[in-house]
C-alpha positions as a printed NumPy array, in Angstrom:
array([[ 27.992,   5.773, -54.479],
       [ 31.375,   6.862, -52.177],
       [ 31.152,   8.825, -49.283],
       [ 32.614,  11.998, -48.469],
       [ 35.365,  11.159, -45.68 ],
       [ 34.902,  15.057, -43.95 ],
       [ 31.118,  13.58 , -43.493],
       [ 32.165,  10.262, -42.993],
       [ 34.291,  11.218, -40.29 ],
       [ 31.153,  13.995, -38.649],
       [ 28.482,  10.914, -38.564],
       [ 30.941,   8.76 , -36.538],
       [ 32.345,  11.839, -34.327],
       [ 28.155,  12.174, -34.212],
       [ 27.257,   8.585, -33.172],
       [ 30.684,   8.707, -30.691],
       [ 29.196,  11.22 , -28.454],
       [ 25.982,   9.921, -28.358],
       [ 27.519,   6.595, -27.476],
       [ 28.911,   8.448, -24.81 ],
       [ 26.016,  10.221, -23.196],
       [ 23.883,   6.721, -23.398],
       [ 26.636,   5.422, -21.011],
       [ 26.542,   8.984, -18.768],
       [ 23.063,   8.534, -18.918],
       [ 23.26 ,   4.959, -17.794],
       [ 26.04 ,   5.939, -14.973],
       [ 23.76 ,   6.572, -11.478],
       [ 26.405,   9.22 , -11.165],
       [ 24.252,  12.143, -11.76 ],
       [ 21.901,  11.281,  -8.634],
       [ 23.16 ,  11.531,  -5.307],
       [ 21.792,  12.415,  -1.3  ],
       [ 24.375,  13.862,   0.216],
       [ 24.867,  15.358,   4.085],
       [ 22.318,  12.634,   6.098],
       [ 23.819,  10.012,   7.637],
       [ 24.54 ,   7.241,   5.044],
       [ 24.363,   6.903,   1.316],
       [ 20.494,   6.912,   1.26 ],
       [ 19.767,  10.347,   2.905],
       [ 20.262,  13.918,   2.604],
       [ 19.768,  16.615,  -0.112],
       [ 18.615,  15.375,  -3.531],
       [ 21.529,  16.681,  -5.814],
       [ 22.385,  16.411,  -9.642],
       [ 24.886,  16.008, -11.797],
       [ 24.589,  17.991, -14.729],
       [ 26.331,  19.322, -17.388],
       [ 29.851,  18.068, -15.415],
       [ 28.517,  19.878, -11.809],
       [ 26.277,  19.31 ,  -9.179],
       [ 23.932,  20.948,  -7.868],
       [ 20.849,  20.769,  -5.348],
       [ 17.53 ,  19.281,  -7.459],
       [ 14.36 ,  20.929,  -6.882],
       [ 11.363,  19.736,  -8.451],
       [  9.18 ,  21.672,  -7.221],
       [  5.056,  21.153,  -5.976],
       [  4.833,  17.75 ,  -7.876],
       [  7.931,  16.547,  -6.146],
       [  6.508,  14.23 ,  -4.29 ],
       [  6.771,  10.746,  -2.163],
       [  6.048,   8.971,  -5.275],
       [  9.226,  10.636,  -6.916],
       [ 11.514,   9.976,  -4.022],
       [ 10.716,   6.582,  -3.675],
       [ 12.004,   6.427,  -7.241],
       [ 15.469,   8.212,  -6.647],
       [ 15.611,   5.946,  -3.447],
       [ 15.185,   2.414,  -5.906],
       [ 17.633,   4.224,  -8.925],
       [ 20.508,   4.818,  -6.196],
       [ 19.776,   1.214,  -5.219],
       [ 18.657,   2.057,  -1.517],
       [ 15.601,   0.535,   0.838],
       [ 12.223,   2.408,   0.729],
       [ 10.945,   6.099,   0.87 ],
       [ 11.063,   7.384,   4.454],
       [ 10.311,  10.367,   4.688],
       [ 11.054,  13.819,   2.305],
       [ 10.803,  16.941,   4.1  ],
       [ 11.156,  20.36 ,   1.72 ],
       [ 14.969,  23.008,   3.352],
       [ 13.968,  26.457,   3.024],
       [ 16.967,  28.476,   2.578],
       [ 17.633,  32.309,   3.602],
       [ 19.22 ,  32.351,   0.552],
       [ 19.049,  31.626,  -2.421],
       [ 21.188,  28.729,  -4.614],
       [ 21.909,  27.61 ,  -8.121],
       [ 20.197,  24.69 ,  -8.199],
       [ 18.969,  22.391, -10.967],
       [ 14.525,  22.709, -11.86 ],
       [ 13.522,  18.611, -12.524],
       [ 10.698,  18.775, -15.072],
       [  7.519,  17.111, -13.77 ],
       [  7.285,  14.626, -16.521],
       [ 10.551,  12.657, -16.22 ],
       [ 11.098,   9.71 , -14.265],
       [ 14.372,  10.3  , -11.634],
       [ 16.011,   7.647, -13.448],
       [ 15.821,  10.41 , -16.438],
       [ 16.975,  13.247, -14.832],
       [ 20.408,  12.527, -16.148],
       [ 18.737,  13.526, -19.689],
       [ 19.16 ,  17.546, -20.855],
       [ 15.914,  17.957, -21.166],
       [ 14.633,  16.706, -17.867],
       [ 16.756,  19.537, -16.691],
       [ 16.833,  22.693, -16.258],
       [ 19.708,  25.679, -14.557],
       [ 16.77 ,  27.667, -11.928],
       [ 18.302,  29.688,  -8.699],
       [ 15.968,  29.146,  -5.78 ],
       [ 15.997,  28.905,  -1.461],
       [ 14.593,  25.619,  -1.049],
       [ 15.774,  21.987,  -1.943],
       [ 14.954,  18.462,  -1.217],
       [ 15.789,  16.498,   1.859],
       [ 15.117,  12.805,   1.398],
       [ 15.4  ,   9.779,   3.126],
       [ 15.874,   5.768,   2.061],
       [ 16.179,   3.244,   4.216],
       [ 19.506,   1.382,   3.969],
       [ 17.834,  -1.801,   5.459],
       [ 14.724,  -2.336,   4.758],
       [ 12.258,  -2.31 ,   1.143],
       [  9.531,  -3.242,   0.044],
       [  8.735,  -4.388,  -3.914],
       [  6.384,  -4.587,  -5.875],
       [  3.5  ,  -2.878,  -3.808],
       [  0.574,  -1.089,  -4.458],
       [  1.085,   1.612,  -2.924],
       [  4.319,   2.611,  -0.704],
       [  3.683,   0.661,   2.529],
       [  3.11 ,  -2.583,   0.449],
       [  5.366,  -5.237,  -1.426],
       [  7.901,  -8.034,  -1.569],
       [  9.986,  -7.494,   1.704],
       [ 14.287,  -7.387,   0.93 ],
       [ 16.512,  -7.008,   3.189],
       [ 19.977,  -5.536,   3.127],
       [ 22.77 ,  -7.966,   4.387],
       [ 25.592,  -5.958,   3.087],
       [ 25.7  ,  -2.946,   5.242],
       [ 28.916,  -1.914,   5.243],
       [ 30.18 ,  -2.365,   1.819],
       [ 28.612,   1.049,   0.879],
       [ 29.151,   0.837,  -2.336],
       [ 28.328,  -3.009,  -2.91 ],
       [ 24.188,  -3.398,  -1.958],
       [ 23.018,  -6.606,  -1.963],
       [ 19.093,  -6.749,  -0.849],
       [ 17.847, -10.283,  -0.494],
       [ 14.491, -12.257,   0.231],
       [ 12.519, -12.783,   3.194],
       [ 11.183, -16.174,   3.781],
       [  7.812, -16.775,   5.478],
       [  8.915, -19.334,   7.885],
       [ 11.548, -16.851,   9.857],
       [  9.518, -13.911,   9.427],
       [  6.275, -12.761,  12.041],
       [  3.244,  -9.929,  12.694],
       [  5.627,  -8.82 ,  15.329],
       [  8.913,  -8.837,  12.849],
       [  6.224,  -7.581,  10.538],
       [  5.263,  -4.278,  12.881],
       [  8.499,  -3.306,  13.005],
       [  9.28 ,  -3.137,   9.045],
       [  6.224,  -1.057,   9.112],
       [  7.574,   1.274,  11.429],
       [ 10.952,   1.789,   9.877],
       [  9.468,   2.821,   6.915],
       [  6.643,   5.571,   8.135],
       [  4.046,   2.778,   7.743],
       [  1.031,   2.36 ,   9.654],
       [  0.62 ,  -1.791,  11.024],
       [  0.537,  -4.07 ,   9.192],
       [ -2.763,  -5.12 ,   7.07 ],
       [ -1.223,  -8.359,   5.501],
       [  1.469, -10.624,   5.853],
       [  1.429, -13.121,   3.248],
       [  3.879, -15.452,   1.434],
       [  4.082, -14.49 ,  -2.206],
       [  1.501, -11.629,  -1.869],
       [  3.717,  -9.475,  -4.534],
       [  5.648, -11.75 ,  -6.526],
       [  8.084, -14.245,  -5.196],
       [ 12.05 , -14.597,  -5.983],
       [ 14.445, -17.28 ,  -5.681],
       [ 17.943, -16.702,  -3.953],
       [ 19.359, -14.791,  -2.141],
       [ 17.441, -15.458,   0.679],
       [ 17.974, -14.59 ,   3.989],
       [ 20.202, -16.83 ,   5.91 ],
       [ 18.252, -16.05 ,   9.816],
       [ 14.841, -15.859,  11.216],
       [ 13.988, -13.012,  12.483],
       [ 12.916, -12.606,  16.25 ],
       [ 12.053,  -9.116,  17.367],
       [  9.641,  -7.874,  20.458],
       [  7.893,  -5.502,  18.056],
       [  9.389,  -2.445,  19.677],
       [ 12.511,  -2.105,  17.819],
       [ 13.209,   0.781,  15.447],
       [ 15.103,  -1.314,  13.058],
       [ 14.583,  -4.682,  11.713],
       [ 18.134,  -5.389,  12.122],
       [ 18.252,  -4.001,  15.729],
       [ 16.129,  -7.167,  16.253],
       [ 17.092, -11.121,  17.845],
       [ 17.802, -13.079,  15.185],
       [ 18.963, -17.137,  14.854],
       [ 20.872, -19.089,  11.999],
       [ 17.773, -20.68 ,   9.804],
       [ 18.894, -23.42 ,   8.106],
       [ 17.761, -22.663,   4.777],
       [ 19.326, -21.08 ,   2.184],
       [ 16.06 , -21.836,  -0.116],
       [ 11.931, -20.684,   0.222],
       [  9.937, -22.662,  -1.864],
       [  7.568, -21.623,  -4.38 ],
       [  4.722, -18.778,  -2.882],
       [  6.547, -17.989,   0.972],
       [  8.58 , -14.864,  -0.181],
       [  7.221, -12.322,   2.752],
       [  4.664, -10.127,   0.721],
       [  3.614,  -7.472,   3.541],
       [  1.03 ,  -4.534,   3.46 ],
       [  0.879,  -1.955,   5.654],
       [ -1.809,   0.416,   6.431],
       [ -1.57 ,   4.11 ,   5.31 ],
       [ -0.074,   6.372,   8.273],
       [ -3.593,   8.23 ,   8.658],
       [ -4.769,   9.595,  11.542],
       [ -7.578,  11.443,  13.552],
       [ -6.315,  13.554,  16.355],
       [ -8.183,  15.08 ,  18.872],
       [-12.036,  14.44 ,  18.186],
       [-14.581,  11.949,  20.662],
       [-13.052,   9.26 ,  18.674],
       [-11.125,   7.665,  16.245],
       [-13.1  ,   8.112,  13.839],
       [-13.654,  12.182,  14.514],
       [-10.81 ,  14.89 ,  14.775],
       [ -8.057,  16.516,  12.636],
       [ -6.705,  14.364,  10.077],
       [ -2.847,  14.121,  10.386],
       [ -0.017,  11.986,   7.94 ],
       [  3.103,  11.461,   8.295],
       [  5.627,  11.55 ,   6.067],
       [  9.13 ,  11.146,   7.964],
       [  6.475,  13.373,  10.692],
       [  3.301,  13.515,  11.477],
       [  1.228,  16.83 ,  10.211],
       [ -2.788,  18.584,   9.711],
       [ -3.745,  18.102,   6.275],
       [ -5.449,  20.599,   4.54 ],
       [ -7.293,  19.907,   0.898],
       [ -8.214,  22.431,  -0.529],
       [-12.727,  22.074,  -2.043],
       [-12.306,  19.001,   0.176],
       [-15.819,  18.098,   0.587],
       [-16.727,  14.761,   1.97 ],
       [-16.425,  13.19 ,  -0.682],
       [-13.19 ,  12.721,  -0.168],
       [-14.008,  12.873,   3.126],
       [-15.486,   9.233,   2.706],
       [-11.882,   8.498,   1.114],
       [-10.299,   9.209,   4.075],
       [-12.617,   6.991,   6.612],
       [-12.322,   4.265,   4.592],
       [ -8.443,   4.447,   4.44 ],
       [ -9.468,   4.246,   8.462],
       [-10.937,   1.537,   8.399],
       [-13.538,   3.803,  10.24 ],
       [-17.85 ,   3.77 ,   9.016],
       [-19.703,   6.403,   6.349],
       [-18.224,   9.893,   6.326],
       [-20.462,  12.3  ,   8.818],
       [-19.261,  15.543,   8.663],
       [-16.228,  17.57 ,   6.83 ],
       [-15.099,  20.845,   7.691],
       [-12.241,  23.496,   7.634],
       [-11.133,  25.06 ,  11.06 ],
       [ -9.44 ,  27.808,  11.367],
       [ -5.64 ,  27.555,  13.361],
       [ -2.785,  29.775,  13.302],
       [  0.002,  29.355,   9.822],
       [  1.682,  26.3  ,   9.734],
       [  3.207,  23.538,   8.245],
       [  0.523,  20.93 ,   6.745],
       [  0.106,  18.086,   3.908],
       [ -2.119,  19.448,   1.052],
       [ -3.577,  16.748,  -1.26 ],
       [ -4.686,  17.86 ,  -4.585],
       [ -8.267,  17.364,  -5.204],
       [ -8.199,  15.287,  -8.476],
       [ -5.672,  12.427,  -6.938],
       [ -8.312,  11.349,  -3.432],
       [-10.492,  10.728,  -6.254],
       [ -7.555,   8.395,  -8.687],
       [ -7.63 ,   5.937,  -4.829],
       [ -4.444,   5.78 ,  -4.669],
       [ -2.63 ,   5.943,  -1.455],
       [ -2.628,   9.896,   0.917],
       [  0.587,   9.613,   1.54 ],
       [  2.35 ,   9.319,  -1.842],
       [  0.65 ,  12.51 ,  -3.808],
       [  0.682,  14.728,  -0.296],
       [  3.313,  17.685,  -0.665],
       [  4.356,  20.286,   2.015],
       [  2.538,  23.468,   2.34 ],
       [  1.558,  26.369,   5.067],
       [ -1.667,  27.181,   5.98 ],
       [ -4.165,  28.691,   8.326],
       [ -6.879,  25.802,   7.915],
       [ -7.198,  22.475,   8.473],
       [ -8.935,  19.461,   8.031],
       [-11.952,  18.137,  10.673],
       [-13.893,  15.059,   9.793],
       [-16.384,  12.627,  11.486],
       [-16.482,   9.472,  10.452],
       [-19.465,   6.907,  11.471],
       [-17.01 ,   4.325,  13.949],
       [-20.51 ,   1.706,  14.063],
       [-22.11 ,   1.212,  10.699],
       [-20.797,   1.877,   6.719],
       [-21.982,   1.397,   3.667],
       [-19.961,  -0.468,   0.913],
       [-19.605,  -0.213,  -2.914],
       [-22.957,   1.85 ,  -3.531],
       [-23.255,   4.087,  -5.922],
       [-23.349,   7.606,  -3.359],
       [-22.646,   8.569,   0.148],
       [-26.35 ,   6.935,   0.621],
       [-25.989,   3.348,  -0.885],
       [-24.149,   0.026,  -0.346],
       [-23.642,  -2.932,   1.538],
       [-24.745,  -2.227,   5.113],
       [-21.562,  -3.402,   7.5  ],
       [-20.984,  -3.557,  11.618],
       [-18.087,  -2.579,  13.369],
       [-18.586,  -5.76 ,  16.139],
       [-14.694,  -4.875,  17.767],
       [-15.544,  -1.103,  18.658],
       [-13.801,  -1.886,  22.099],
       [-10.74 ,  -2.677,  20.307],
       [ -8.686,   0.559,  19.346],
       [ -5.932,  -0.386,  17.047],
       [ -8.75 ,  -3.45 ,  15.404],
       [-11.976,  -2.944,  14.157],
       [-13.148,  -5.914,  12.707],
       [-16.117,  -5.239,  10.334],
       [-19.378,  -7.77 ,   9.386],
       [-22.059,  -8.542,   7.189],
       [-26.05 ,  -8.406,   8.059],
       [-28.138, -11.003,   7.04 ],
       [-31.31 ,  -9.177,   5.207],
       [-33.147, -12.071,   7.952],
       [-31.684,  -9.955,  10.649],
       [-32.568,  -6.668,   9.283],
       [-35.728,  -4.826,   8.808],
       [-36.845,  -1.363,   7.345],
       [-37.435,  -0.194,  10.88 ],
       [-34.048,  -0.799,  11.394],
       [-33.294,   0.315,   7.686],
       [-34.648,   3.808,   9.592],
       [-32.207,   3.735,  12.357],
       [-28.463,   3.427,   9.892],
       [-29.968,   6.088,   7.498],
       [-31.095,   8.307,  10.361],
       [-27.246,   7.421,  11.179],
       [-25.429,   8.393,   8.469],
       [-26.947,  11.759,   8.099],
       [-28.724,  10.844,   4.833],
       [-32.751,  10.832,   4.546],
       [-34.945,   7.853,   4.562],
       [-34.247,   4.485,   3.536],
       [-35.491,   3.857,  -0.367],
       [-34.668,   0.789,  -0.528],
       [-33.684,  -2.62 ,   1.185],
       [-32.683,  -5.906,  -0.967],
       [-30.243,  -8.732,  -0.187],
       [-26.569,  -8.463,  -2.527],
       [-28.494,  -5.465,  -4.418],
       [-25.   ,  -3.638,  -3.759],
       [-22.888,  -6.872,  -4.004],
       [-22.046,  -9.663,  -0.985],
       [-20.094, -10.991,   1.545],
       [-20.019, -14.417,   3.581],
       [-18.116, -14.542,   7.137],
       [-17.818, -12.958,   8.978],
       [-21.926, -12.193,   9.46 ],
       [-23.506, -10.148,  12.499],
       [-24.711, -12.804,  14.741],
       [-27.591, -10.609,  16.499],
       [-30.545, -10.082,  14.62 ],
       [-31.69 ,  -6.243,  15.65 ],
       [-35.069,  -5.08 ,  16.935],
       [-34.698,  -1.18 ,  16.649],
       [-37.775,   0.957,  16.978],
       [-37.018,   3.695,  14.799],
       [-36.414,   6.358,  17.633],
       [-32.62 ,   4.976,  18.22 ],
       [-30.241,   7.599,  16.888],
       [-27.673,   4.167,  16.2  ],
       [-27.934,   0.899,  15.093],
       [-26.601,  -0.196,  18.465],
       [-28.655,   1.958,  20.357],
       [-31.385,  -1.053,  18.996],
       [-32.175,  -4.148,  21.345],
       [-30.354,  -7.304,  19.911],
       [-31.557, -11.161,  19.534],
       [-29.346, -13.692,  19.101],
       [-29.059, -14.951,  15.475],
       [-28.527, -18.686,  15.219],
       [-26.822, -18.26 ,  12.425],
       [-23.23 , -17.556,  11.143],
       [-23.342, -17.176,   8.086],
       [-25.499, -15.959,   5.219],
       [-27.147, -18.008,   1.972],
       [-25.774, -16.193,  -1.061],
       [-27.847, -12.824,  -1.925],
       [-28.87 , -12.44 ,   1.709],
       [-26.358,  -9.454,   2.425],
       [-28.623,  -6.299,   3.17 ],
       [-27.992,  -3.977,   0.883],
       [-29.883,  -0.427,   1.336],
       [-30.146,   2.89 ,  -0.462],
       [-31.373,   5.625,   2.165],
       [-32.341,   8.692,   0.025],
       [-30.34 ,  11.711,  -0.101],
       [-31.079,  14.723,   2.766],
       [-32.992,  17.07 ,  -0.08 ],
       [-35.887,  18.779,   0.117],
       [-38.139,  21.763,  -0.618],
       [-38.898,  24.02 ,   1.863],
       [-42.021,  27.809,   1.578],
       [-43.6  ,  26.853,  -1.684],
       [-47.337,  25.627,  -1.987],
       [-46.53 ,  22.153,  -1.085],
       [-43.373,  19.514,  -0.541],
       [-42.966,  20.029,  -4.321],
       [-41.981,  23.634,  -4.215],
       [-39.321,  25.893,  -2.514],
       [-36.054,  26.551,  -1.789],
       [-33.639,  23.755,  -2.434],
       [-32.219,  22.679,   1.047],
       [-29.339,  19.726,   2.006],
       [-28.931,  18.613,   5.16 ],
       [-25.451,  17.96 ,   6.531],
       [-25.151,  18.094,   9.878],
       [-28.427,  20.414,  10.25 ],
       [-30.856,  21.799,   7.375],
       [-29.408,  24.309,   4.676],
       [-30.056,  26.645,   1.443],
       [-28.21 ,  25.404,  -2.218],
       [-26.333,  28.634,  -3.387],
       [-25.748,  28.675,  -6.923],
       [-25.801,  30.195, -10.142],
       [-26.152,  26.963, -12.972],
       [-28.417,  24.361, -12.762],
       [-30.204,  22.39 , -16.571],
       [-33.719,  21.672, -15.964],
       [-32.33 ,  18.271, -16.203],
       [-30.54 ,  18.896, -13.746],
       [-33.304,  20.1  , -11.766],
       [-35.743,  17.828, -12.936],
       [-33.331,  15.042, -11.511],
       [-34.358,  16.648,  -7.754],
       [-38.376,  16.383,  -8.838],
       [-38.196,  12.382,  -9.663],
       [-36.285,  11.826,  -6.527],
       [-38.874,  13.686,  -4.489],
       [-41.3  ,  12.013,  -5.506],
       [-42.608,  14.738,  -7.323],
       [-42.6  ,  14.241, -11.383],
       [-40.243,  15.759, -13.696],
       [-41.573,  18.56 , -15.585],
       [-39.585,  21.621, -13.412],
       [-39.575,  25.166, -12.94 ],
       [-36.41 ,  26.613, -11.706],
       [-35.754,  30.236, -10.026],
       [-32.925,  32.327,  -8.611],
       [-34.317,  34.518,  -5.207],
       [-32.016,  35.732,  -3.06 ],
       [-31.421,  34.581,   0.216],
       [-32.415,  36.527,   4.024],
       [-28.952,  36.099,   6.247],
       [-28.262,  32.71 ,   7.528],
       [-25.49 ,  30.453,   6.023],
       [-25.898,  28.723,   3.121],
       [-24.368,  26.119,   1.16 ],
       [-22.365,  26.463,  -1.857],
       [-21.14 ,  23.649,  -4.901],
       [-17.094,  23.47 ,  -4.606],
       [-15.493,  23.807,  -8.026],
       [-16.252,  20.859, -11.267],
       [-18.483,  19.399,  -9.286],
       [-21.371,  18.682, -10.697],
       [-24.53 ,  19.071,  -8.638],
       [-26.681,  16.235,  -9.178],
       [-29.245,  14.606,  -6.872],
       [-26.617,  11.642,  -6.833],
       [-23.865,  13.875,  -5.753],
       [-25.39 ,  17.052,  -3.435],
       [-24.044,  15.479,  -0.308],
       [-20.579,  14.856,  -1.813],
       [-20.138,  18.439,  -3.259],
       [-21.076,  21.244,  -0.766],
       [-19.014,  22.143,   1.891],
       [-17.854,  25.76 ,   2.066],
       [-20.042,  27.235,   3.778],
       [-21.072,  31.26 ,   2.555],
       [-22.457,  33.404,   5.774],
       [-24.597,  35.847,   3.847],
       [-23.603,  39.47 ,   6.36 ],
       [-25.499,  43.01 ,   5.976],
       [-22.78 ,  44.324,   4.389],
       [-22.969,  41.453,   0.529],
       [-25.277,  41.385,  -1.904],
       [-27.396,  38.151,  -1.073],
       [-26.296,  35.508,  -3.072],
       [-28.833,  33.415,  -4.872],
       [-30.612,  30.385,  -4.188],
       [-32.692,  28.421,  -5.906],
       [-36.487,  27.678,  -6.074],
       [-37.472,  25.198,  -7.917],
       [-41.204,  24.042,  -8.79 ],
       [-41.781,  20.489,  -9.645],
       [-44.908,  19.504, -11.699],
       [-46.596,  17.054,  -8.907],
       [-47.313,  14.566, -12.103],
       [-44.686,  11.676, -12.894],
       [-43.42 ,  11.186, -16.288],
       [-41.27 ,  13.08 , -18.966],
       [-41.968,  16.642, -19.798],
       [-40.194,  19.758, -20.595],
       [-39.322,  22.932, -18.275],
       [-38.94 ,  26.703, -18.294],
       [-36.32 ,  28.645, -16.778],
       [-37.278,  31.64 , -14.361],
       [-35.351,  34.866, -14.237]])
């Protein structure tokens, strides 16, 4: 059947316009950074409907999005992201959070908007890390054509031309912490082009290309020899008694305190791990004057993602103060009170912590009692080799001889051990009980539910199912039949579960944080009174009013 010529013409025009739109979308000209020291720094602007305006991504526009912008512009790694507030409102393009920066040229990703805050991004224009697990890790590339702003040329670096001091400079240049791993092809390998000079940094330089270099005879790398670099995350604790205690700060261009709404010990444990410290001991909100902070949502802390990638700028009058152990930690456990034991044997070197496993033969029940008390947990309930995974060298080279009353494991006497490694399955796995008790009842199996987080306090909660209550009884070795009542509290501080965290025996330490101070002007919040049967075995419970 013959096609109507007019219809054919319309189809051709639609195809042509679609093709033109696709060509425009494929162009990199719809994104740019302006007003900075180079093409890789400045205020984010977007071209839409033929007009350049500042692009605003709201609170969801974080370092990961900034890194995608840097990549799209063929710049180096993202170094900083700032939200600049202006005293007047301007027209801008609102960037939808569901869109990747490479899609900002699509109409569905952009809306016309008016506002007074813009995003300022700084990308490195000389180095970048590719294919890493975070913004601070990846295969190293160097830009060897900086003089030509319109044509950037990136090249890999050969492992033999790059050392630890060079790595320190790169990590600092990218706004990351000190290097933690330097290994060929750790994040993929690549052939030519290869950087033709050997770097000779002294470690104090602000940029890799500020370092001295000498010509290298190589024009390619052997397979597996392209530099793969992992820098630590730029976080720290300041103002405490050690590097593992203080106000939590994060660096994204500049150091700021962290405000973590509803953070509890569970999130503190993640930060302690990032800091290469021991187990989380305490977390508290400390009041300050209104100031610029980095805010990190709960769900992103739990994801295991680097904290820096999802932090957003905010103004707050509270900051997080954390206390981590600097001498012992439990890893890979099912709760904050269980895991494979490691001891820090290099406390004198604040910049480099060294953690080692402990062999089962060098550790007994009294030693376990000290560790459990040191990390704020209840008495040990299980001590078994490789219960939470095994580990070879290094192994603690002393036998602990605790008497049980010491406040920390390293306060205990010890004697040299002849072993330098553990037999398989013999690395200490420790389970401490949760610091939970029932008080004020007729027996240890009845009373007001209290939890210890530094100090003992009753728990305020309106909801606890019989199944959850029975679990508390079982772990207190009080059977599984239970009745639950709500009692008015006295005028004393209470622990309250934070939102979206179910209160169970194994999560109590991780869920409780907020302190409720009861005053005479308030109606007393209810606390939980449990009465356990004292008999082992399953049974039904009843809920009291």
